[in-house]
XYZ file of C-alpha atoms in Angstrom:
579
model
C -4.808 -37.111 6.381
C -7.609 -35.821 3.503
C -6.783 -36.105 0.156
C -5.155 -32.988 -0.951
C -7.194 -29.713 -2.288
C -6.074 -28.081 -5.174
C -5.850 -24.345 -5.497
C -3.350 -21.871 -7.239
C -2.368 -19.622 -4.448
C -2.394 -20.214 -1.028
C -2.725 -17.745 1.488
C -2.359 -18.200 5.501
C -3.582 -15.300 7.598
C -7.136 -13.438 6.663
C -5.418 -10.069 7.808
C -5.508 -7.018 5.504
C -2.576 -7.753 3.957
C -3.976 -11.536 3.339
C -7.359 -9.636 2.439
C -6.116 -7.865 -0.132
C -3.834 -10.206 -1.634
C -6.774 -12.542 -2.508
C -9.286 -9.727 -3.721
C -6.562 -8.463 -6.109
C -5.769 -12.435 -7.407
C -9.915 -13.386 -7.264
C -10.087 -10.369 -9.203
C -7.329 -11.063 -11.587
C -9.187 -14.594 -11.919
C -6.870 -17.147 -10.269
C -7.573 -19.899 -7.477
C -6.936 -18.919 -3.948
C -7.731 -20.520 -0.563
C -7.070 -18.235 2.380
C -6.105 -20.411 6.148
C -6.879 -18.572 8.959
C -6.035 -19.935 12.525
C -8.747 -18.054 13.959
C -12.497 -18.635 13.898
C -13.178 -15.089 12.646
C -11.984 -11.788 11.975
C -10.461 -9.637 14.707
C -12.801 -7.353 15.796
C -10.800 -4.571 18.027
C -9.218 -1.441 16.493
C -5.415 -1.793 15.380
C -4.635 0.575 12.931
C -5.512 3.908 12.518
C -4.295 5.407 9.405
C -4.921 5.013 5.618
C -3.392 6.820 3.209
C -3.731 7.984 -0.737
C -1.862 4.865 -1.753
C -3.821 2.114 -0.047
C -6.995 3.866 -1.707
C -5.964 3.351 -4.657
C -5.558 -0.093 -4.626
C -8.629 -0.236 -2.645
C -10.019 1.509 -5.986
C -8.963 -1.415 -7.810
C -10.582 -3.634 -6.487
C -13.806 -1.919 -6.385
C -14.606 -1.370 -2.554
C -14.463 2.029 -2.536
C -18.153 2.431 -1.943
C -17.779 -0.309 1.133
C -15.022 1.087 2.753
C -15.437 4.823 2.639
C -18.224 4.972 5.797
C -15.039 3.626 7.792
C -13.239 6.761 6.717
C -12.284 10.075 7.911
C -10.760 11.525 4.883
C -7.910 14.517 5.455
C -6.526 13.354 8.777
C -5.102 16.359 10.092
C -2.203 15.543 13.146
C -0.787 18.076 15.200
C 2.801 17.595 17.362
C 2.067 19.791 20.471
C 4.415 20.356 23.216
C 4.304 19.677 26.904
C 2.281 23.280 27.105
C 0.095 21.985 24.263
C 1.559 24.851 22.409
C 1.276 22.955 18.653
C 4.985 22.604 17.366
C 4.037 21.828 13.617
C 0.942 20.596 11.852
C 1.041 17.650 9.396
C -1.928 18.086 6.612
C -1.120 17.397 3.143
C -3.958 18.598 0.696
C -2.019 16.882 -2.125
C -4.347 14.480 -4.168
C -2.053 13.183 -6.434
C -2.841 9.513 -5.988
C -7.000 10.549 -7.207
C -7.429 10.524 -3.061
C -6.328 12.229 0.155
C -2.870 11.407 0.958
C -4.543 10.447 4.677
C -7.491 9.014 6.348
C -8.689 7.511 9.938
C -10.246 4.646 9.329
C -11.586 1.791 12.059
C -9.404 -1.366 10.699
C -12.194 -3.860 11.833
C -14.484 -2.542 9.566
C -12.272 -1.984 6.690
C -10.704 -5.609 7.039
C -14.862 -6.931 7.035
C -15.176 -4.989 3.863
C -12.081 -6.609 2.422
C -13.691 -10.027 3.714
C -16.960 -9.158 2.698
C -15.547 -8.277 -1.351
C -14.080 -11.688 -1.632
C -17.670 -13.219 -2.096
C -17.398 -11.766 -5.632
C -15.287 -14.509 -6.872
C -16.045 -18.385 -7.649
C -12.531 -18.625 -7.403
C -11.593 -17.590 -3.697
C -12.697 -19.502 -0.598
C -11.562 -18.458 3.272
C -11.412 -20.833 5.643
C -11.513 -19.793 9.636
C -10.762 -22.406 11.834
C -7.778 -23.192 9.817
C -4.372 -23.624 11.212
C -1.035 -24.442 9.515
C 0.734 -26.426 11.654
C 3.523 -27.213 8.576
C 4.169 -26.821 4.930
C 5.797 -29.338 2.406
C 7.478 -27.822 -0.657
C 8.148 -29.639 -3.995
C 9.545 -28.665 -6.831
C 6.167 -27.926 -8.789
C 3.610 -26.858 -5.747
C 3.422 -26.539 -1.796
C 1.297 -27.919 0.455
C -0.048 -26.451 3.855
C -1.218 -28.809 6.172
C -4.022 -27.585 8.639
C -5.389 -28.166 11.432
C -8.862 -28.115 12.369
C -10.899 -28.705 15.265
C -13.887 -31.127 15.673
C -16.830 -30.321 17.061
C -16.425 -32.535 20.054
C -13.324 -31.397 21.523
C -10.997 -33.693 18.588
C -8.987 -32.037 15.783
C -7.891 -33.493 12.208
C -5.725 -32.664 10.135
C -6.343 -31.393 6.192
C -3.925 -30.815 3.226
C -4.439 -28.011 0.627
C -2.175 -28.032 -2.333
C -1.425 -25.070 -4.713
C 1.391 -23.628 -6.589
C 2.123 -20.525 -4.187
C 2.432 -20.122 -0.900
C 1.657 -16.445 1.151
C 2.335 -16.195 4.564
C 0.151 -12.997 6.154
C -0.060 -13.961 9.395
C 1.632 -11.323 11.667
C 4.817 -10.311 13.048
C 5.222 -13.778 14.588
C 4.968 -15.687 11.283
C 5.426 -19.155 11.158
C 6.110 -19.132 7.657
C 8.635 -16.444 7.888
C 10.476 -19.020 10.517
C 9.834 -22.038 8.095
C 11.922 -20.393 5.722
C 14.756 -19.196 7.884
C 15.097 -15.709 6.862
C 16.643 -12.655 8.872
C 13.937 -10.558 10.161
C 16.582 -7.318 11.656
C 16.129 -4.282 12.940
C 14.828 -3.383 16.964
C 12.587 -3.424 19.612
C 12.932 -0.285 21.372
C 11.750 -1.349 25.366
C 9.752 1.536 25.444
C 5.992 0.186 26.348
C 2.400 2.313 25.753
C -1.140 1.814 26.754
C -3.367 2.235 24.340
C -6.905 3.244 25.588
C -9.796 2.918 22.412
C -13.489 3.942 23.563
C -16.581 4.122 21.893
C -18.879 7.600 21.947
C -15.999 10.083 22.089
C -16.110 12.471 25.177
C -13.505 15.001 22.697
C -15.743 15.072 19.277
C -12.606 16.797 17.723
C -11.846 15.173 14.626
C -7.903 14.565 14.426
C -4.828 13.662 15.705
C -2.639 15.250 18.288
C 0.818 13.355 19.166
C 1.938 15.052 22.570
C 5.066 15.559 23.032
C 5.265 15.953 26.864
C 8.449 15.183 28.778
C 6.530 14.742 31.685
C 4.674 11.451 29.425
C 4.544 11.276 25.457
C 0.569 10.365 24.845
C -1.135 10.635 21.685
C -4.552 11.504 21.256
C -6.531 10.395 17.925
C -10.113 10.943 16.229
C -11.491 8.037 14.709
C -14.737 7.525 12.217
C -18.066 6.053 14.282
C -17.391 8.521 17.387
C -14.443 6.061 18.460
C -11.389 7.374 20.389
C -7.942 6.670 21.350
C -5.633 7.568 23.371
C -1.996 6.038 23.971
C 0.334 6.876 26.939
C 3.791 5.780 27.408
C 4.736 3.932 30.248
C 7.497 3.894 32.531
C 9.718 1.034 33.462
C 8.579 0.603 36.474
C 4.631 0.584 35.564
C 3.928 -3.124 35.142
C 1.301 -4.040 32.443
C -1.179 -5.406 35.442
C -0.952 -1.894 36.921
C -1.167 0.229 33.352
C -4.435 -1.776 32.195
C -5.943 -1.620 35.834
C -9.392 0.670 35.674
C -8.932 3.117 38.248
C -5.032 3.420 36.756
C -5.874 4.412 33.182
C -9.173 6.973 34.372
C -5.925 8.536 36.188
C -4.121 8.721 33.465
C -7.267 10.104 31.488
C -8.366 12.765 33.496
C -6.040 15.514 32.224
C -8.037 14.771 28.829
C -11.757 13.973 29.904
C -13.691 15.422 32.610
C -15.159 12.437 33.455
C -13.002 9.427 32.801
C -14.824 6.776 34.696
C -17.695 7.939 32.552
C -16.378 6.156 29.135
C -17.333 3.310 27.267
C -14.002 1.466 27.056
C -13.773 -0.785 23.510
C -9.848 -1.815 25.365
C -6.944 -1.481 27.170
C -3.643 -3.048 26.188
C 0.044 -2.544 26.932
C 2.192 -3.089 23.757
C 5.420 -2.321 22.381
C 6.676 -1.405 19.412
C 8.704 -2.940 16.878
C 10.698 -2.460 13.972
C 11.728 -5.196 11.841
C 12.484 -6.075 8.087
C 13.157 -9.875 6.550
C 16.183 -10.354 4.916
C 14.031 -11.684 1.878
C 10.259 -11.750 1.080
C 10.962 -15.136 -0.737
C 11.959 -18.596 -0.862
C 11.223 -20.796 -3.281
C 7.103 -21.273 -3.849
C 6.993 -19.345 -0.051
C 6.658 -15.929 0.280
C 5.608 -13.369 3.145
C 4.219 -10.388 3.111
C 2.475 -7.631 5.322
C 3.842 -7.983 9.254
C 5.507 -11.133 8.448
C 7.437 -9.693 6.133
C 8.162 -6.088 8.348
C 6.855 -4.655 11.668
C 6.395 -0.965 11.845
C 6.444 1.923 14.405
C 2.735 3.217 14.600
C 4.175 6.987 14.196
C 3.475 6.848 10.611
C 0.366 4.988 10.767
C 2.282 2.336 8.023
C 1.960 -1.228 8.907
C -1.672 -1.237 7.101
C -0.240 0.496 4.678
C 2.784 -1.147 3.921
C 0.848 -4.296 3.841
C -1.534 -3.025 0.905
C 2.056 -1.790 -1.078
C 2.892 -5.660 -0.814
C -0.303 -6.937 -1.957
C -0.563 -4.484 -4.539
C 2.977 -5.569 -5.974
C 2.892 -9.280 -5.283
C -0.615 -9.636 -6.909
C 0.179 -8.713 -10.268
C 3.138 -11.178 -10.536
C 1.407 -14.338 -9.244
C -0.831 -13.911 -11.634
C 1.306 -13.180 -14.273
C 3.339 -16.593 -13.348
C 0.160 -18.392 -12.972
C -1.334 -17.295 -16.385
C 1.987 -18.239 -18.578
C 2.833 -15.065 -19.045
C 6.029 -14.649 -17.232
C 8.274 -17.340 -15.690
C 8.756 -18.102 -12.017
C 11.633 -15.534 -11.545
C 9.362 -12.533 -11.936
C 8.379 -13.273 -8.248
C 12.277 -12.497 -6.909
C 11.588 -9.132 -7.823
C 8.994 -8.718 -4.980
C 12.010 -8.704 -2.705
C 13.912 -6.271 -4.872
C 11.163 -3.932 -4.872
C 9.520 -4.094 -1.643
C 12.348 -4.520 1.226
C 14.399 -0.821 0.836
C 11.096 1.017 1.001
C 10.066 -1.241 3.808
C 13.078 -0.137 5.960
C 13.106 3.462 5.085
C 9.129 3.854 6.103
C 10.395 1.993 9.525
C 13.649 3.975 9.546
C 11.141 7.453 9.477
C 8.821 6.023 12.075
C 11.644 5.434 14.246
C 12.808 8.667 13.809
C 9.383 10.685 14.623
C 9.038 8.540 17.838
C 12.413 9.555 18.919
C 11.317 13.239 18.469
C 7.977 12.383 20.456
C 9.257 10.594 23.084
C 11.578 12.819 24.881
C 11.312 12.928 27.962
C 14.139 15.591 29.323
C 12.855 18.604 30.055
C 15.993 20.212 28.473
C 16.298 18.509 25.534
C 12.450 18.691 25.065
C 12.694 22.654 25.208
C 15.718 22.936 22.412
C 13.420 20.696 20.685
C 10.440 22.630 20.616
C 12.317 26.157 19.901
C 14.212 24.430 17.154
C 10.577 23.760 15.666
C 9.378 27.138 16.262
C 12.653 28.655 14.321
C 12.303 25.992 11.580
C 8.455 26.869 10.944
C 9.104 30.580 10.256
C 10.633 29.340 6.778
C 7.630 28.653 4.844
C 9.951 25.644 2.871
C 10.083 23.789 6.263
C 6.892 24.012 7.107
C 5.316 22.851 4.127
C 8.079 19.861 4.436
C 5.974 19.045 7.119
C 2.641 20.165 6.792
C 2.321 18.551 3.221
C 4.202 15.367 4.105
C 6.990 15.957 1.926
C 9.123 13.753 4.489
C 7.831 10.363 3.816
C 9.741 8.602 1.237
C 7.468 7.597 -1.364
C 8.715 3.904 -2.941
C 11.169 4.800 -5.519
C 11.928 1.361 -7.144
C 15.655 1.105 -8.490
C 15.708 -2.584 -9.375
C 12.588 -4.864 -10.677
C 10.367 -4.777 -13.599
C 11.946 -1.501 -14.873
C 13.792 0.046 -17.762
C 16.527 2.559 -17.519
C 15.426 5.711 -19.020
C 18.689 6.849 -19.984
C 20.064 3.311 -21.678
C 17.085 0.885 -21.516
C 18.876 -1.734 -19.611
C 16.545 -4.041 -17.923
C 15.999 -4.539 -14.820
C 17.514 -1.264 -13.608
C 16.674 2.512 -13.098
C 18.760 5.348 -12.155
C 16.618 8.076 -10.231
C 18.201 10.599 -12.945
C 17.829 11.283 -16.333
C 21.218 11.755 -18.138
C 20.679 11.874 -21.545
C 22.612 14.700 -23.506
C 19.845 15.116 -25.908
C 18.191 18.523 -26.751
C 14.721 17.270 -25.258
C 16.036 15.964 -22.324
C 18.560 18.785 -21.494
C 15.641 21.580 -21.615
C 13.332 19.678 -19.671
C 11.522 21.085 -15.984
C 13.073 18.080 -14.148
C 16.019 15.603 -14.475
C 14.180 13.281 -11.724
C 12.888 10.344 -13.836
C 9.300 9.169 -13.563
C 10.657 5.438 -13.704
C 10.110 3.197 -10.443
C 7.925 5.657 -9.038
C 3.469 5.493 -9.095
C 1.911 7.637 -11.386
C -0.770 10.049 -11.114
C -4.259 9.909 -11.095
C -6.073 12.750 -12.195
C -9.195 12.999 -13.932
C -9.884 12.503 -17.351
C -12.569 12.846 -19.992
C -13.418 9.323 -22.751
C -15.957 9.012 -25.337
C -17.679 6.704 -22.803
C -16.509 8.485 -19.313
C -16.534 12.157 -18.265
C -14.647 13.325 -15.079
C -13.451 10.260 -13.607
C -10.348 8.678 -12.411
C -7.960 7.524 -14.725
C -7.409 4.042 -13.685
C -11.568 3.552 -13.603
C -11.529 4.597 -17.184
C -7.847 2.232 -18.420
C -8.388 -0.811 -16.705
C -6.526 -3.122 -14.081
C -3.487 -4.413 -16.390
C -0.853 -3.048 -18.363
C -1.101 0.474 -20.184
C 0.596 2.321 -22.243
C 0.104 6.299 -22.594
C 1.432 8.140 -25.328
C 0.946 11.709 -25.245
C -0.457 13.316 -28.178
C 0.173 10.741 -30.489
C -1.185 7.261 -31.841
C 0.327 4.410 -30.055
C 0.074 2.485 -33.396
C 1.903 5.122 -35.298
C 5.209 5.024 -33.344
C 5.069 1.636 -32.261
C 6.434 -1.059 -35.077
C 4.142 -3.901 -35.594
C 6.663 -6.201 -33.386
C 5.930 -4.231 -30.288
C 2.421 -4.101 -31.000
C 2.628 -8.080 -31.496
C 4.072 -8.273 -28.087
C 1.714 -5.828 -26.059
C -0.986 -7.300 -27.104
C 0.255 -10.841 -26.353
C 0.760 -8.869 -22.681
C -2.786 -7.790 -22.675
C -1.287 -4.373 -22.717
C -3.839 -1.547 -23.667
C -2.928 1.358 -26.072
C -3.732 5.006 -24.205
C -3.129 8.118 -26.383
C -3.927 11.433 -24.078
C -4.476 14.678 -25.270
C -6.028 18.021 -23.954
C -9.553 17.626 -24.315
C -9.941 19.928 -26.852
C -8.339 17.807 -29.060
C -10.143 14.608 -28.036
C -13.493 14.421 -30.562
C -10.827 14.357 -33.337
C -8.629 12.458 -32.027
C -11.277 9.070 -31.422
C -11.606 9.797 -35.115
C -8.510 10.168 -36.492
C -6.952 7.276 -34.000
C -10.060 4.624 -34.650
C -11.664 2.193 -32.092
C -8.366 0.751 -31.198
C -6.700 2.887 -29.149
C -8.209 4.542 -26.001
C -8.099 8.396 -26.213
C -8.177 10.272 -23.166
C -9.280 13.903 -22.642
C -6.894 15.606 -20.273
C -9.736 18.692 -19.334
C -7.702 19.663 -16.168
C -4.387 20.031 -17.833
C -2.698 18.518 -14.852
C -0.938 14.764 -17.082
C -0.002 18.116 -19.687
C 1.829 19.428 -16.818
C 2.858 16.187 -16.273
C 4.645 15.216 -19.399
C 5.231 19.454 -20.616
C 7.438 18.806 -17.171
C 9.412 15.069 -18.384
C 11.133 14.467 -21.363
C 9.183 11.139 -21.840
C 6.266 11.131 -23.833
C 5.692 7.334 -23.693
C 5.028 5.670 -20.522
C 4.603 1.825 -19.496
C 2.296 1.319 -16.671
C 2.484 -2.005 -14.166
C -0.671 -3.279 -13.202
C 0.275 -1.860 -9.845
C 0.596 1.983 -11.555
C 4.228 2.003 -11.237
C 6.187 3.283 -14.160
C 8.126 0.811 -15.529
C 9.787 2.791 -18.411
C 9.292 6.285 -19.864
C 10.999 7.296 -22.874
C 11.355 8.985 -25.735
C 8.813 7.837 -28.662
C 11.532 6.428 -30.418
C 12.893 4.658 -27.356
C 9.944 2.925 -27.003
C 10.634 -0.415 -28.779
C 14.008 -0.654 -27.221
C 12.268 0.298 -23.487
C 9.449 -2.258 -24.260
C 11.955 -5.032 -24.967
C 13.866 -4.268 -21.272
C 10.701 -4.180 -19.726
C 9.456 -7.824 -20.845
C 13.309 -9.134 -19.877
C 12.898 -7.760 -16.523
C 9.424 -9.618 -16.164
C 10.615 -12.764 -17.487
C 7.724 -12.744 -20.197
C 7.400 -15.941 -22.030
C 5.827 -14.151 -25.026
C 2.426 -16.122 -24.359
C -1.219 -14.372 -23.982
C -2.180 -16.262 -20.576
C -4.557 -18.640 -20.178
C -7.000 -16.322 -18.845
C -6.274 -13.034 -20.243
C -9.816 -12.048 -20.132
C -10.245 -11.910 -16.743
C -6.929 -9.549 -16.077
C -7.417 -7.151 -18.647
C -10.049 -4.669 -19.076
C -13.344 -6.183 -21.001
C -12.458 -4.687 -24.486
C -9.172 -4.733 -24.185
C -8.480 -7.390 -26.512
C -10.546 -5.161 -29.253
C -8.217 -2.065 -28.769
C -4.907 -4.219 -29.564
C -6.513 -5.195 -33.206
């Protein structure tokens, strides 16, 4: 065998969730070394939906420009009956997130952008070609051992060394089965075709999910004129007969007038899954994406969910790797990530139940329940603004209660008796959940999003005040040994005094659309502490905010060190606003 090849973070599978995981780290300035089994990308559509979320992070790391020409922003989908009579309308104009909750996108194209972004960094290589046949752990690193084929028909075997392991290689996962975790949940038997095709014969832009008893199909719009259609199959259609040509233009021509006519991209029989491990860790292992959970494709999720992991994970690795928080800071990816996991596949499940009926009786109570239930203009915009998908609410992780600063912990309810918190809009507390992203005004930025204008790392936003005035020097001590930078917000007619009355050190934001007012005129918390990943991890009272800071850095196992690259995982100037 070679002599091992040091990295910091090793990553097997160059899927988006893989993708991701090693632009946010290469961006964050660590060593990573991505194993792929496969000699390149795959090139067919998979997914088909990406939503506000997934931009975001996609934001972060700065491929907005390369990935929006695979887009179809506002991806409107439509549940019609078997009479094509439309039953209710899914199309959330919410931009909370600084995007459109939803999108089409064409996956091969997005995942080449992802591929394409990781050039940017010295510090990440992928490898194709690269399989990992098995994986020795010590007590200080891990090592994958690959192999790789010769030229001439032979195959050798390499070892790459790092600290971290990532397995990202698919619902099959080797390294999920490596490290003996559960992976529960179901496999419903139902089968579907899927049918993609370039030059589409429709033209209309969405998604309709047909719910006909006589056969469920789904029918979507996808960027570059690309089409697809899914059908579900009986038990007594074999896979041979459902991917046979003259088969699927029969199953085609109630949408297409001329079925033998299209350019077919594929057809493919596959069925569904829903599955969630146990735990997203052992020891220097981890797993994330579709080893880590399998979705239903009703909610267009697994791409998503797979970004959400990234997104969390990627922040703590480096955080470990830098010296700023010890090794248990990565248990917490678990904590966080599995109960949204199952609740995303417990919804998907749910709308596929809904689609796939198939009696004719049960399909007509169904579809006059719907038409009752969308003369109450609550219900409909339930549906119609996506109200119904639970967005991750962490309860346990790098969090602070809001009512007792305990660390680690986060009831979903603010409790306090005091005045402030007693009159407030809302008793629902901001901690565990993502924060908004509106726009904002800076003495250097006018109109754009807020996490362009704060930076990648830690932030904290004070509303209407200097951070340096109600923070004591010891919390200032410690935020800036986090790389932490100090926000204050205020409306933007306050702004020109307030860069002179705060000084060079703190960032001021100019809220010009009034919507973080509403924000925090809504919440009794008037100091927030932002993750990395724009999760809240505490919100409290000004004078709370030592006490919430303190919980925080328990629940992150900080070590009270800077990091031994903190310049490359906070903003440029960062260090200068913490003076």
């Amino acid at each position: 065998m070679d002599t091992p090849q040091d990295t910091e973070v090793l990553i097997v599978g160059a899927g988006p969730a893989g993708l991701m995981l090693a632009n946010l780290l290469g961006m964050y300035g660590r060593k990573v070394t991505v194993l792929e089994a496969r000699d390149e990308l795959i090139d067919y559509p998979r997914g088909v939906g990406l939503d506000d979320e997934s931009f975001r992070t996609i934001q972060t790391v700065g491929l907005v420009e390369a990935v929006s020409p695979h887009t179809t922003p506002q991806h409107i989908m439509r549940l019609v009956n078997g009479a094509g009579k439309t039953i209710l309308i899914n199309n959330p104009k919410t931009d909370e997130f600084g995007w459109d909750r939803k999108h089409g996108f064409i996956q091969p194209e997005v995942d080449k952008a992802l591929h394409a972004g990781l050039a940017r960094f010295e510090n990440v290589r992928v490898l194709f070609g690269h399989e990992v046949v098995d994986v020795e752990e010590t007590a200080d690193a891990v090592t994958a051992i690959a192999r790789v084929a010769g030229p001439d028909g032979t195959s050798e075997e390499l070892r790459f060394t790092g600290r971290y392991l990532v397995g990202c290689e698919g619902g099959k996962s080797p390294t999920r089965k490596r490290l003996g975790v559960s992976f529960e949940g179901e496999s419903p038997s139902t089968r579907w075709l899927v049918v993609d095709v370039n030059n589409d014969p429709l033209g209309t832009p969405n998604v309709f999910l047909g719910a006909d008893p006589k056969r469920p199909y789904v029918s979507i719009g996808l960027p570059h004129a690309v089409r697809r259609w899914e059908f579900m199959l009986r038990d007594d259609e074999s896979d041979e007969l459902a991917t046979d040509p003259a088969w699927v233009n029969a199953m085609l021509k109630e949408h297409v007038p001329n079925p033998e006519n299209l350019d077919f991209i594929r057809r493919r029989v596959f069925t569904h899954h829903a599955r969630v491990a146990g735990s997203f860790r052992k020891g220097r292992q981890l797993i994330a994406g579709d080893a880590a959970h399998l979705m239903p494709v009703w909610m267009g999720q697994g791409w998503n969910s797979g970004m959400r992991d990234a997104t969390n994970l990627a922040w703590k690795l480096a955080s470990v790797l830098s010296g700023q928080a010890g090794d248990a800071l990565l248990d917490t990816f678990t904590d966080e990530r599995t109960e949204h996991a199952r609740s995303m596949v417990d919804l998907s499940l749910t709308l596929g139940k809904v689609i796939k009926i198939t009696n004719p009786v049960l399909a007509a109570g169904r579809d006059t329940a719907a038409s009752v239930l969308n003369l109450f203009p609550s219900v409909k915009s339930y549906f119609a603004d996506m109200k119904f998908k639970p967005m991750p609410r962490y309860t346990k992780g790098v969090l602070a209660d809001p009512n007792t600063q305990a660390s680690g912990t986060a009831l979903g309810k603010l409790t306090s008796k005091l005045i402030p918190v007693a009159t407030a809009n809302t008793k629902v507390s901001p901690v565990g959940v993502q924060f908004p992203q509106p726009r904002v005004n800076s003495k250097d930025a006018k109109n754009e999003r807020l996490d362009d204008v704060i930076g990648n790392w830690w932030t904290v936003l004070v509303w209407g005040n200097n951070p340096k005035d109600v923070l004591p020097q010891a919390s200032l001590d410690r935020l800036a040994a986090l790389g932490a930078r100090l926000v204050a917000v205020v409306p933007e007619t306050q702004r020109a005094w307030a860069e002179q009355y705060m000084g060079p050190n703190v960032l001021v934001l100019g809220d010009h659309t009034g919507r973080l007012k509403k924000w925090f005129d809504d919440r009794p918390t008037p100091m927030v502490f932002l993750r990395p990943d724009r999760f809240v991890a505490g919100a409290c009272l000004n004078q709370h905010g030592p006490a919430t800071l303190d919980a925080i850095l328990a629940a992150m196992s900080f070590t009270g060190k800077p990091g031994d690259r903190a310049r490359s995982i906070v903003p440029d100037d960062a260090s200068s606003l913490l003076g």
